[in-house]
Coordinates of C-alpha atoms in Angstrom, one line a residue:
Chain A
M152 CA -56.6 -35.8 -7.3
S153 CA -57.9 -32.0 -8.4
T154 CA -55.8 -28.8 -6.5
K155 CA -58.1 -25.7 -5.6
V156 CA -56.7 -22.1 -6.2
D157 CA -56.5 -21.3 -2.4
D158 CA -54.8 -25.6 -1.5
P159 CA -51.1 -23.9 0.2
R160 CA -49.2 -26.6 -2.2
V161 CA -49.9 -24.8 -5.2
I162 CA -48.5 -21.7 -3.1
E163 CA -45.9 -23.1 -2.6
F164 CA -45.0 -23.9 -6.1
D165 CA -45.6 -20.5 -7.4
V166 CA -42.9 -19.3 -4.9
R167 CA -40.3 -16.6 -6.5
T168 CA -36.9 -17.1 -5.9
D169 CA -35.7 -13.2 -5.8
E170 CA -32.5 -11.6 -5.8
M171 CA -31.0 -11.9 -2.2
L172 CA -28.6 -9.4 -0.6
I173 CA -26.1 -11.0 1.9
N174 CA -24.1 -9.0 4.3
M175 CA -20.6 -11.0 4.1
G176 CA -18.3 -9.3 7.2
P177 CA -17.0 -7.2 8.6
Q178 CA -16.3 -10.0 11.4
H179 CA -16.4 -12.5 8.7
P180 CA -13.4 -15.0 9.9
S181 CA -12.6 -15.8 5.7
T182 CA -12.9 -11.4 5.0
H183 CA -9.3 -11.6 6.1
G184 CA -9.9 -8.8 8.8
V185 CA -12.3 -6.2 8.8
L186 CA -14.0 -6.2 5.4
R187 CA -17.3 -6.4 4.4
L188 CA -18.9 -7.3 1.4
I189 CA -22.3 -6.6 0.7
L190 CA -23.2 -10.0 -2.7
R191 CA -25.8 -9.9 -4.8
T192 CA -27.1 -13.6 -5.4
D193 CA -29.4 -14.9 -7.6
G194 CA -29.7 -18.5 -5.8
E195 CA -26.4 -19.6 -5.6
I196 CA -24.9 -17.3 -8.4
V197 CA -23.3 -14.1 -7.2
S198 CA -24.6 -11.5 -9.7
E199 CA -22.7 -8.1 -7.5
V200 CA -20.6 -8.0 -4.9
E201 CA -19.7 -4.8 -3.5
P202 CA -16.5 -3.8 -1.2
H203 CA -16.8 -1.4 1.6
L204 CA -14.0 -0.5 3.3
G205 CA -12.3 1.6 6.3
Y206 CA -13.4 -0.1 9.6
L207 CA -9.0 -0.1 10.1
H208 CA -9.4 3.9 8.6
R209 CA -6.8 5.2 11.0
C210 CA -5.9 8.3 9.0
A211 CA -2.1 7.0 8.5
E212 CA -1.5 10.3 6.4
K213 CA -3.1 12.7 8.6
I214 CA -0.9 11.8 10.9
G215 CA 2.4 11.6 8.7
E216 CA 1.6 15.2 7.9
N217 CA 2.4 16.0 12.2
L218 CA 5.1 13.7 12.9
T219 CA 8.8 14.2 11.3
P220 CA 9.8 10.8 9.1
R221 CA 11.3 8.9 11.5
Q222 CA 8.8 9.7 13.6
W223 CA 6.3 8.2 11.4
V224 CA 8.2 4.8 11.0
P225 CA 5.9 2.9 13.5
Y226 CA 2.6 3.8 11.3
T227 CA 3.6 1.9 8.9
D228 CA 4.3 -1.0 10.4
R229 CA 0.7 -0.9 11.3
M230 CA -0.6 -0.8 7.6
D231 CA 0.3 -4.3 6.2
Y232 CA 1.2 -5.6 9.5
L233 CA 2.0 -9.0 8.1
A234 CA 5.0 -7.5 6.6
G235 CA 6.0 -4.7 8.9
M236 CA 9.8 -4.9 8.2
N237 CA 8.8 -4.3 3.8
M238 CA 6.6 -1.5 4.9
N239 CA 9.1 0.5 7.1
L240 CA 11.6 -0.4 4.0
G241 CA 9.5 1.4 2.0
W242 CA 9.0 4.6 3.8
A243 CA 12.9 4.7 4.7
L244 CA 14.0 4.4 1.3
V245 CA 11.9 7.2 0.2
V246 CA 13.5 9.5 2.9
E247 CA 16.4 8.7 1.6
K248 CA 15.7 9.2 -2.2
L249 CA 14.3 13.0 -1.1
L250 CA 17.1 13.3 0.8
E251 CA 19.4 11.6 -1.8
H252 CA 21.3 9.7 1.1
D253 CA 22.9 6.8 0.2
L254 CA 23.7 3.3 2.8
P255 CA 26.7 1.8 3.1
E256 CA 27.1 -1.3 1.9
K257 CA 26.7 -3.7 4.7
A258 CA 23.5 -1.6 5.4
R259 CA 22.1 -3.0 1.9
H260 CA 22.9 -6.2 2.7
L261 CA 21.3 -5.8 6.0
R262 CA 17.7 -4.9 4.3
V263 CA 17.9 -7.7 1.6
I264 CA 18.3 -10.4 4.7
I265 CA 15.1 -8.6 6.6
S266 CA 12.9 -7.5 4.0
E267 CA 13.4 -11.2 2.5
M268 CA 12.3 -13.0 5.9
G269 CA 9.5 -10.7 5.7
R270 CA 7.9 -11.4 2.9
I271 CA 8.5 -15.6 4.1
A272 CA 6.6 -15.0 7.1
S273 CA 4.2 -13.0 5.2
H274 CA 3.9 -15.5 2.4
L275 CA 3.9 -18.1 5.4
V276 CA 0.6 -16.3 6.6
G277 CA -1.0 -16.1 3.1
M278 CA -0.4 -19.6 2.3
G279 CA -1.7 -20.7 5.8
A280 CA -4.9 -18.9 5.9
Y281 CA -6.0 -19.7 2.2
G282 CA -6.1 -22.9 3.5
L283 CA -8.4 -21.3 6.4
D284 CA -10.5 -19.8 3.5
L285 CA -11.3 -23.2 2.4
G286 CA -11.7 -25.0 5.0
T287 CA -8.5 -26.7 6.5
F288 CA -7.0 -25.9 9.1
S289 CA -3.7 -28.4 9.3
P290 CA -1.5 -25.9 7.0
F291 CA -1.8 -23.2 9.1
L292 CA -1.0 -24.7 12.3
Y293 CA 2.2 -25.9 9.6
A294 CA 3.1 -21.8 8.8
F295 CA 2.4 -20.6 11.6
R296 CA 4.8 -23.3 13.3
E297 CA 7.6 -21.5 11.0
R298 CA 6.5 -17.6 11.1
E299 CA 6.3 -18.2 14.4
K300 CA 10.2 -19.1 14.4
I301 CA 11.2 -16.0 12.0
L302 CA 9.2 -13.6 14.8
D303 CA 11.4 -15.3 17.2
L304 CA 14.4 -14.1 14.7
F305 CA 12.9 -10.7 14.3
E306 CA 12.9 -10.6 18.2
K307 CA 16.4 -10.8 18.7
A308 CA 17.0 -8.5 15.7
C309 CA 14.6 -5.7 17.2
G310 CA 12.8 -6.3 20.2
A311 CA 9.1 -6.6 18.1
R312 CA 7.3 -9.3 17.2
L313 CA 4.9 -7.7 14.6
T314 CA 5.4 -3.8 14.8
Y315 CA 9.1 -3.5 14.3
S316 CA 10.2 -0.5 13.2
Y317 CA 14.0 -1.8 12.7
L318 CA 14.8 0.0 8.7
T319 CA 14.4 3.7 9.4
P320 CA 15.3 5.9 7.0
G321 CA 19.4 5.9 7.0
G322 CA 20.1 2.3 7.7
A323 CA 18.4 0.1 10.5
T324 CA 18.1 0.8 14.4
G325 CA 21.2 -1.5 15.1
D326 CA 23.0 -3.8 14.0
L327 CA 22.1 -7.2 13.7
P328 CA 23.0 -9.0 17.6
P329 CA 25.9 -11.5 17.5
G330 CA 25.1 -15.6 16.5
W331 CA 22.0 -14.2 14.6
V332 CA 23.5 -14.9 11.4
D333 CA 24.0 -18.0 12.2
E334 CA 20.7 -18.6 13.8
C335 CA 19.2 -17.6 10.6
R336 CA 20.8 -19.9 8.5
D337 CA 19.5 -22.5 11.3
F338 CA 16.2 -22.1 10.2
L339 CA 16.6 -22.1 7.2
A340 CA 18.7 -24.9 7.0
Q341 CA 15.4 -26.8 8.7
F342 CA 12.9 -24.8 6.9
K343 CA 13.6 -25.9 3.3
P344 CA 12.5 -29.2 4.2
C345 CA 9.1 -28.2 5.1
I346 CA 8.1 -26.5 1.6
P347 CA 7.3 -30.1 0.3
E348 CA 5.4 -30.5 3.2
F349 CA 3.3 -27.5 2.4
H350 CA 2.9 -28.5 -1.3
E351 CA 1.5 -31.8 -0.1
L352 CA -0.7 -29.9 1.9
L353 CA -2.2 -27.6 -0.7
T354 CA -0.8 -27.6 -3.7
N355 CA -1.5 -30.8 -4.3
N356 CA -4.3 -31.9 -2.2
Q357 CA -7.2 -32.6 -5.1
I358 CA -9.7 -30.7 -2.8
F359 CA -7.2 -27.6 -2.7
I360 CA -7.0 -27.9 -6.7
G361 CA -10.4 -28.4 -7.2
R362 CA -11.8 -25.0 -5.4
T363 CA -8.7 -23.6 -6.7
A364 CA -7.9 -23.9 -10.2
G365 CA -10.0 -22.3 -12.6
I366 CA -11.7 -19.8 -10.0
G367 CA -11.3 -16.9 -10.2
V368 CA -9.6 -15.8 -13.4
M369 CA -8.2 -12.9 -14.1
S370 CA -6.6 -12.5 -17.4
A371 CA -3.2 -10.3 -18.0
A372 CA -4.8 -6.6 -19.1
T373 CA -7.1 -6.7 -16.5
A374 CA -4.8 -7.0 -13.2
I375 CA -2.7 -4.7 -15.1
N376 CA -5.9 -2.0 -15.9
Y377 CA -7.2 -2.6 -11.9
G378 CA -3.1 -1.8 -11.5
C379 CA -3.1 -5.0 -9.0
T380 CA 0.7 -5.6 -8.5
G381 CA 2.7 -8.4 -7.2
P382 CA 1.7 -12.0 -6.6
V383 CA -1.5 -11.1 -8.3
L384 CA -0.3 -10.0 -11.3
R385 CA 2.4 -12.0 -11.6
G386 CA -0.6 -14.7 -11.1
S387 CA -1.7 -13.7 -14.5
G388 CA 1.5 -14.2 -16.4
V389 CA 2.7 -10.4 -16.5
P390 CA 6.9 -10.5 -15.7
Y391 CA 6.9 -7.4 -13.6
D392 CA 8.6 -7.6 -10.5
L393 CA 10.2 -4.5 -8.6
R394 CA 13.3 -5.8 -7.7
F395 CA 14.2 -6.3 -11.3
N396 CA 12.1 -3.0 -13.1
G397 CA 11.8 -0.6 -10.3
E398 CA 13.7 2.7 -10.0
E399 CA 17.3 2.6 -8.9
R400 CA 17.6 3.0 -6.0
Y401 CA 15.1 0.3 -5.1
T402 CA 17.3 -2.1 -7.4
E403 CA 20.2 -1.4 -6.8
M404 CA 19.7 -3.0 -3.4
Y405 CA 19.6 -5.9 -5.3
E406 CA 22.3 -5.7 -7.6
G407 CA 24.8 -9.2 -7.8
Y408 CA 21.8 -11.3 -6.2
Q409 CA 21.3 -14.1 -7.8
F410 CA 16.8 -14.9 -8.3
D411 CA 14.3 -15.1 -10.6
V412 CA 11.1 -13.6 -11.3
I413 CA 8.2 -15.5 -10.5
V414 CA 6.2 -16.0 -13.9
Q415 CA 4.5 -18.5 -15.7
D416 CA 6.9 -19.3 -19.4
P417 CA 4.1 -18.3 -22.0
E418 CA 5.6 -20.9 -24.0
T419 CA 6.5 -24.2 -21.8
G420 CA 4.1 -23.0 -19.5
K421 CA 6.4 -23.5 -17.1
Y422 CA 7.3 -21.8 -14.0
P423 CA 11.4 -21.0 -13.8
D424 CA 13.4 -23.4 -12.1
P425 CA 12.9 -23.4 -8.7
H426 CA 16.4 -24.9 -8.3
L427 CA 15.5 -28.1 -6.9
E428 CA 19.5 -29.4 -6.1
E429 CA 20.4 -26.9 -3.5
F430 CA 16.6 -28.0 -1.4
G431 CA 17.7 -31.7 -0.9
D432 CA 17.4 -35.1 -2.8
D433 CA 13.6 -35.6 -2.6
L434 CA 12.2 -32.6 -3.5
D435 CA 9.3 -32.8 -5.6
Y436 CA 7.4 -29.7 -7.4
P437 CA 4.3 -30.2 -7.9
E438 CA 3.2 -30.1 -11.8
I439 CA 0.2 -27.6 -12.4
P440 CA -2.6 -28.9 -12.6
K441 CA -4.5 -29.3 -16.1
E442 CA -7.5 -27.9 -14.6
A443 CA -5.6 -25.0 -14.1
I444 CA -5.6 -21.4 -16.2
L445 CA -3.4 -19.0 -16.2
G446 CA -5.0 -16.0 -13.5
D447 CA -7.0 -18.2 -11.1
C448 CA -6.6 -18.8 -7.5
W449 CA -4.1 -21.7 -7.8
H450 CA -1.4 -19.9 -9.8
R451 CA -1.7 -17.0 -7.6
F452 CA -1.3 -19.1 -4.9
Y453 CA 1.2 -20.9 -6.6
V454 CA 3.4 -18.1 -7.2
R455 CA 3.5 -16.9 -3.8
M456 CA 4.8 -20.7 -2.7
L457 CA 7.7 -20.5 -5.2
E458 CA 8.6 -16.8 -4.4
V459 CA 9.3 -17.8 -1.1
V460 CA 12.0 -20.5 -2.5
Q461 CA 13.5 -17.4 -4.2
A462 CA 13.2 -15.5 -0.8
I463 CA 15.0 -18.4 1.1
R464 CA 18.1 -18.2 -1.9
L465 CA 18.0 -14.7 -1.3
V466 CA 18.3 -14.5 2.4
E467 CA 21.2 -17.1 2.2
Q468 CA 23.0 -14.7 -0.5
A469 CA 22.2 -11.9 1.2
L470 CA 23.9 -13.9 5.0
D471 CA 27.6 -14.4 3.4
K472 CA 27.7 -10.9 1.6
Y473 CA 26.4 -9.1 4.7
E474 CA 28.8 -11.0 6.9
S475 CA 32.3 -9.9 4.1
A476 CA 30.7 -6.2 3.4
S477 CA 32.2 -3.1 4.8
G478 CA 31.0 -0.6 7.0
D479 CA 28.2 -0.5 9.6
W480 CA 24.3 -1.3 9.7
G481 CA 23.5 2.1 8.4
Q482 CA 22.8 4.8 11.2
P483 CA 19.8 6.9 11.3
I484 CA 18.7 10.2 9.9
K485 CA 18.1 13.1 13.1
L486 CA 14.6 12.6 14.6
T487 CA 14.3 16.0 13.5
Q488 CA 16.2 15.9 10.2
K489 CA 15.5 19.1 8.0
L490 CA 13.7 17.9 4.6
P491 CA 14.6 19.8 1.4
K492 CA 12.0 21.3 -0.3
G493 CA 10.9 19.1 -3.0
E494 CA 8.8 15.8 -3.8
A495 CA 9.6 11.7 -3.9
Y496 CA 7.3 9.1 -4.9
L497 CA 9.1 5.7 -5.0
E498 CA 7.9 2.3 -4.7
T499 CA 8.8 -1.4 -3.8
E500 CA 8.4 -4.5 -3.8
A501 CA 6.0 -5.6 -0.8
P502 CA 5.0 -8.9 0.0
R503 CA 1.2 -8.2 -1.0
G504 CA 2.2 -5.7 -4.1
Q505 CA 3.9 -2.6 -4.5
M506 CA 3.8 -0.5 -2.0
G507 CA 4.7 3.3 -2.9
F508 CA 5.3 6.2 -0.6
Y509 CA 5.1 9.5 -1.9
L510 CA 6.2 12.7 0.5
V511 CA 5.7 15.7 -0.2
S512 CA 7.9 18.5 1.7
T513 CA 7.9 22.4 1.7
G514 CA 11.2 22.6 3.6
D515 CA 10.5 21.9 7.4
S516 CA 11.3 18.6 8.9
I517 CA 7.6 17.8 9.2
P518 CA 6.8 17.0 5.8
W519 CA 4.0 18.9 3.9
R520 CA 1.9 15.4 2.6
V521 CA 2.1 12.4 3.1
R522 CA 1.2 9.6 1.3
A523 CA 0.4 5.6 0.9
R524 CA -0.1 3.8 -2.5
S525 CA -1.2 0.7 -0.4
S526 CA -1.3 -2.5 -2.9
C527 CA -4.0 -4.2 -1.5
F528 CA -6.3 -1.4 -2.0
C529 CA -5.6 -1.9 -5.5
N530 CA -5.8 -6.2 -5.4
L531 CA -8.9 -6.0 -3.7
S532 CA -10.8 -3.1 -5.9
V533 CA -10.7 -5.8 -8.6
T534 CA -12.8 -8.7 -6.2
S535 CA -16.3 -7.3 -7.9
E536 CA -14.8 -8.1 -11.4
L537 CA -13.6 -11.4 -10.4
C538 CA -16.8 -12.4 -8.3
R539 CA -19.5 -11.7 -11.0
G540 CA -20.9 -14.7 -12.2
T541 CA -19.2 -17.1 -9.9
L542 CA -20.9 -19.3 -7.1
L543 CA -21.6 -18.1 -3.4
A544 CA -18.8 -20.9 -2.4
D545 CA -16.0 -19.4 -4.5
V546 CA -16.3 -16.0 -2.9
P547 CA -14.0 -16.7 0.1
A548 CA -11.8 -18.7 -2.0
I549 CA -11.0 -15.5 -4.4
V550 CA -10.4 -12.6 -1.6
G551 CA -8.3 -15.5 -0.4
S552 CA -6.5 -15.7 -3.4
L553 CA -5.7 -11.7 -3.9
D554 CA -4.2 -12.2 -0.2
V555 CA -5.3 -8.9 1.2
V556 CA -4.3 -7.3 4.6
M557 CA -7.4 -4.7 5.6
G558 CA -4.7 -2.5 7.8
E559 CA -2.8 -1.6 4.6
I560 CA -6.0 -0.8 2.7
D561 CA -7.9 0.9 5.1
R562 CA -4.5 3.1 6.6
Chain B
M884 CA 11.5 12.6 -21.2
S885 CA 12.0 16.0 -23.4
D886 CA 10.6 13.8 -26.5
L887 CA 7.9 12.8 -24.4
V888 CA 7.6 16.9 -23.6
S889 CA 7.9 18.3 -27.2
Q890 CA 5.5 15.6 -28.1
L891 CA 2.8 16.6 -26.0
K892 CA 3.3 20.1 -26.6
E893 CA 3.0 19.7 -30.2
R894 CA 0.1 17.6 -30.0
F895 CA -2.0 20.1 -26.7
G896 CA -0.3 23.0 -26.6
D897 CA -1.2 26.0 -24.2
G898 CA -2.8 23.0 -21.8
I899 CA 0.9 21.7 -20.8
V900 CA 1.1 24.4 -18.5
D901 CA 4.5 23.3 -17.3
V902 CA 7.3 21.0 -17.4
N903 CA 9.7 20.2 -14.3
A904 CA 12.6 18.0 -15.6
E905 CA 15.1 19.2 -12.6
T906 CA 13.3 17.5 -9.5
I907 CA 14.1 13.9 -8.0
D908 CA 11.0 12.9 -10.3
D909 CA 10.3 15.3 -13.3
W910 CA 6.7 16.2 -13.9
I911 CA 4.2 17.5 -16.1
E912 CA 1.8 19.9 -15.0
V913 CA -1.5 19.9 -17.7
T914 CA -4.7 22.2 -17.5
P915 CA -7.6 20.0 -16.5
D916 CA -9.4 20.3 -19.4
V917 CA -6.8 18.6 -21.4
L918 CA -6.3 16.1 -18.5
L919 CA -8.5 13.3 -20.5
D920 CA -7.2 13.9 -23.6
V921 CA -3.5 13.6 -22.3
C922 CA -4.4 10.6 -20.5
E923 CA -5.7 8.5 -23.2
F924 CA -2.7 9.7 -25.9
L925 CA -0.5 8.2 -23.0
A926 CA -1.9 5.5 -22.2
G927 CA -2.7 4.8 -25.9
D928 CA 0.6 5.3 -27.7
S929 CA 2.4 2.3 -28.2
A930 CA 5.4 3.6 -27.9
I931 CA 4.8 5.8 -24.7
K932 CA 2.0 3.0 -23.4
L933 CA 2.0 4.1 -19.8
D934 CA -0.1 1.0 -18.7
M935 CA -0.4 1.6 -15.3
L936 CA -2.0 4.2 -13.2
N937 CA 0.3 3.7 -10.0
C938 CA -1.1 6.4 -7.4
I939 CA -3.4 9.7 -7.3
T940 CA -3.2 11.9 -4.7
A941 CA -4.5 15.5 -3.9
V942 CA -1.7 18.0 -2.3
D943 CA -3.6 20.6 -0.4
Y944 CA -1.4 23.6 -0.5
L945 CA -3.0 25.8 2.5
H946 CA -1.1 27.7 5.0
T947 CA -3.1 27.9 7.7
D948 CA -1.8 30.2 9.7
P949 CA -1.8 33.8 8.6
K950 CA 2.3 34.5 9.6
K951 CA 3.3 31.8 7.7
A952 CA 1.2 32.2 4.8
A953 CA 2.3 36.2 4.5
K954 CA 6.0 33.8 3.9
A955 CA 4.1 31.3 1.8
D956 CA 5.9 31.0 -2.2
F957 CA 2.8 30.4 -2.7
D958 CA -0.7 30.7 -3.4
P959 CA -3.4 28.3 -2.0
H960 CA -4.4 25.8 -4.6
M961 CA -5.2 22.1 -5.1
Q962 CA -3.0 19.3 -6.5
V963 CA -3.8 16.2 -8.0
V964 CA -0.8 13.9 -8.8
Y965 CA -1.1 11.1 -10.9
H966 CA 1.7 8.7 -10.5
L967 CA 2.1 6.7 -14.0
S968 CA 4.2 3.7 -15.3
S969 CA 3.7 1.0 -17.9
I970 CA 4.2 -2.5 -17.6
E971 CA 6.0 -2.8 -21.4
H972 CA 8.7 -0.1 -21.5
K973 CA 9.4 0.3 -17.2
H974 CA 9.1 3.7 -17.5
T975 CA 7.7 6.3 -15.0
L976 CA 6.1 9.6 -15.2
V977 CA 4.2 11.9 -13.0
L978 CA 1.5 14.1 -14.3
K979 CA 0.3 17.2 -12.2
V980 CA -3.2 19.5 -12.3
K981 CA -3.7 22.3 -10.4
V982 CA -7.2 23.1 -9.3
D983 CA -8.5 25.8 -7.3
R984 CA -9.3 24.6 -3.1
W985 CA -13.4 25.6 -4.0
K986 CA -14.9 26.0 -7.2
N987 CA -15.5 29.6 -8.4
G988 CA -13.8 30.8 -4.6
E989 CA -16.9 29.3 -3.4
E990 CA -16.0 28.1 0.0
G991 CA -18.7 24.4 -0.2
S992 CA -18.1 24.5 -4.0
L993 CA -15.8 20.8 -5.1
P994 CA -12.9 21.6 -7.2
E995 CA -13.9 19.5 -10.4
V996 CA -11.2 17.1 -12.0
P997 CA -12.3 14.7 -14.8
S998 CA -12.3 11.2 -14.2
V999 CA -9.8 9.2 -15.9
A1000 CA -11.4 6.1 -14.6
G1001 CA -12.5 5.5 -17.9
I1002 CA -8.7 4.5 -19.0
W1003 CA -7.0 2.8 -16.4
R1004 CA -10.1 1.2 -13.7
T1005 CA -7.5 1.6 -10.6
A1006 CA -8.8 5.2 -10.5
D1007 CA -12.2 4.4 -9.7
W1008 CA -11.6 3.4 -6.0
H1009 CA -8.0 6.0 -6.1
E1010 CA -10.2 8.8 -7.1
R1011 CA -13.3 7.8 -4.4
E1012 CA -10.4 8.4 -1.8
V1013 CA -9.2 11.8 -2.9
Y1014 CA -12.8 12.7 -3.4
D1015 CA -13.2 11.2 0.7
L1016 CA -10.7 12.9 2.1
S1017 CA -9.3 16.0 0.6
G1018 CA -12.4 17.1 -1.8
V1019 CA -12.0 16.5 -5.2
L1020 CA -14.9 16.2 -7.2
F1021 CA -13.7 14.2 -10.4
T1022 CA -16.6 14.8 -13.3
G1023 CA -17.5 11.9 -15.1
H1024 CA -16.5 9.3 -12.1
P1025 CA -18.9 6.2 -12.1
N1026 CA -19.8 6.3 -8.3
M1027 CA -18.4 9.2 -6.9
K1028 CA -19.1 8.6 -2.9
R1029 CA -16.8 8.2 0.2
I1030 CA -15.0 5.0 0.7
L1031 CA -13.1 5.2 3.3
C1032 CA -14.8 8.0 5.9
P1033 CA -18.5 6.9 6.5
D1034 CA -21.2 8.0 3.6
D1035 CA -22.7 11.1 6.4
W1036 CA -18.9 12.2 7.1
V1037 CA -18.8 16.3 7.7
G1038 CA -15.5 18.0 5.9
Y1039 CA -12.1 16.6 4.1
P1040 CA -10.0 15.5 6.7
L1041 CA -6.7 15.8 4.3
R1042 CA -7.3 19.3 3.5
K1043 CA -5.3 21.7 5.9
D1044 CA -8.1 23.6 7.1
Y1045 CA -10.2 21.2 8.3
E1046 CA -11.4 19.9 11.9
M1047 CA -11.9 17.6 13.8
P1048 CA -15.6 17.5 14.2
L1049 CA -16.8 17.9 18.1
E1050 CA -18.8 14.7 18.3
Y1051 CA -20.2 12.0 15.5
H1052 CA -23.2 10.1 16.6
G1053 CA -22.8 10.4 20.2
I1054 CA -19.0 9.6 20.4
R1055 CA -17.2 12.4 21.5
G1056 CA -14.4 13.4 19.3
R1057 CA -11.6 16.2 21.2

């Protein structure tokens, strides 16, 4: 059978595949909030990704120029709203640095307890939401069940469940209530056996490995050049953790504590011993799958999972030290405390990376300039590099592995 | 710190304007002309190797109240502050660049600072943010446009003389 030129079948055969612009977000469930990605695709292959930010911009820095440091504490909660305690801590420390204010012993241990519990809660969301991104719902429920218990503990300590404003410049707004320490111990004892569950649900899951291992590989040099920090940096094999390498004002908080930086050993290819004996007998940590390459999504996820274990170790030590420490919980500074003329910059290791605050004062009680250096802002900027040339379905896997929170990016 | 300063002074001479080693965070002030060379040197030199750019901030020094301006101990200017750190050597450094609030004193023409996005990719987004909120133009930047505010936003919110718009696309501002 011969075909003529105007035969519809011929024209259909001649259809060209054009490049296509696809809009993802800002209401897309797997963009972790209001992130909008413009994807340029050629069939299934993504050739370019352009993130559009600013949907959650609340002018936090401008507000900071009109409030005293203590009044600004609630605004830091709303930056990384999944780790509000760690944001409070970063701001509190930078104000104390400018005031050269030192804390009593007990306040220091209280801060370790609270910020490490915040880290566990935040990584649990990171883990659960990553499962959601990849199409599995159950890990999310398991993670939130445990996170809820941490939020209950936080609620007992300060009254709030999400935006705490608990750690303030000078210490904390109050002491832990009676019986809190024991409740926290009970929680940890109950939480530890859940960790193998998470590993079974996700880390060891063949589908999960297929979706994450070898996807979105980021070299250490790229990570450093883009300013990636936290688990994203350590997932690429760079042993850098501000709790060890940070400024003295921050690292002295962790003085006398035993914990490891979670990073793959370049020689043995193994992660530090997760201290199995403390976690009961039948806890098997998953082997690194052979498909996984250092710096891929799987490694970033795994670093978070192991950091939860380190955080538990830290909280356990901190609870003991807190009980035997002298002093009080640290009285907050005055609401209208005059700031000395000068400026201070300090970064802390928040769950998602290095959260920095910069405070410039001209000698008033209201800062001249406040700046928040967001970890997710830098971590997200690497997406366009990582997503270039990947499949469309890998974009949620890559963005999810960076574990971004838009509240912190847009401020 | 003092070693580094003498090294920098030897290399860049008058480019190093001011060194302040008595404050909480020590800082070095350089002129915009040598900024790019200084940064290349700091990032490339194996003994210094400041391979991570943590943060870029612009601070607007201006008193809008004339009474306060008369008593102020600074002339109106804009500071761009670079916080650098080294992953390998675990040290940090603060670099500062001072520019006029408006280029040549003409209101509306933005001051210019060379972009360091070619040295640290972090600077790409950070410089866009500084441009967006504080109104400093980074010359040589690959994609100098607003990042947090909408593209058609008027003004630079973190400048001290910024005034909230009365309305934006029919949305009342005040």
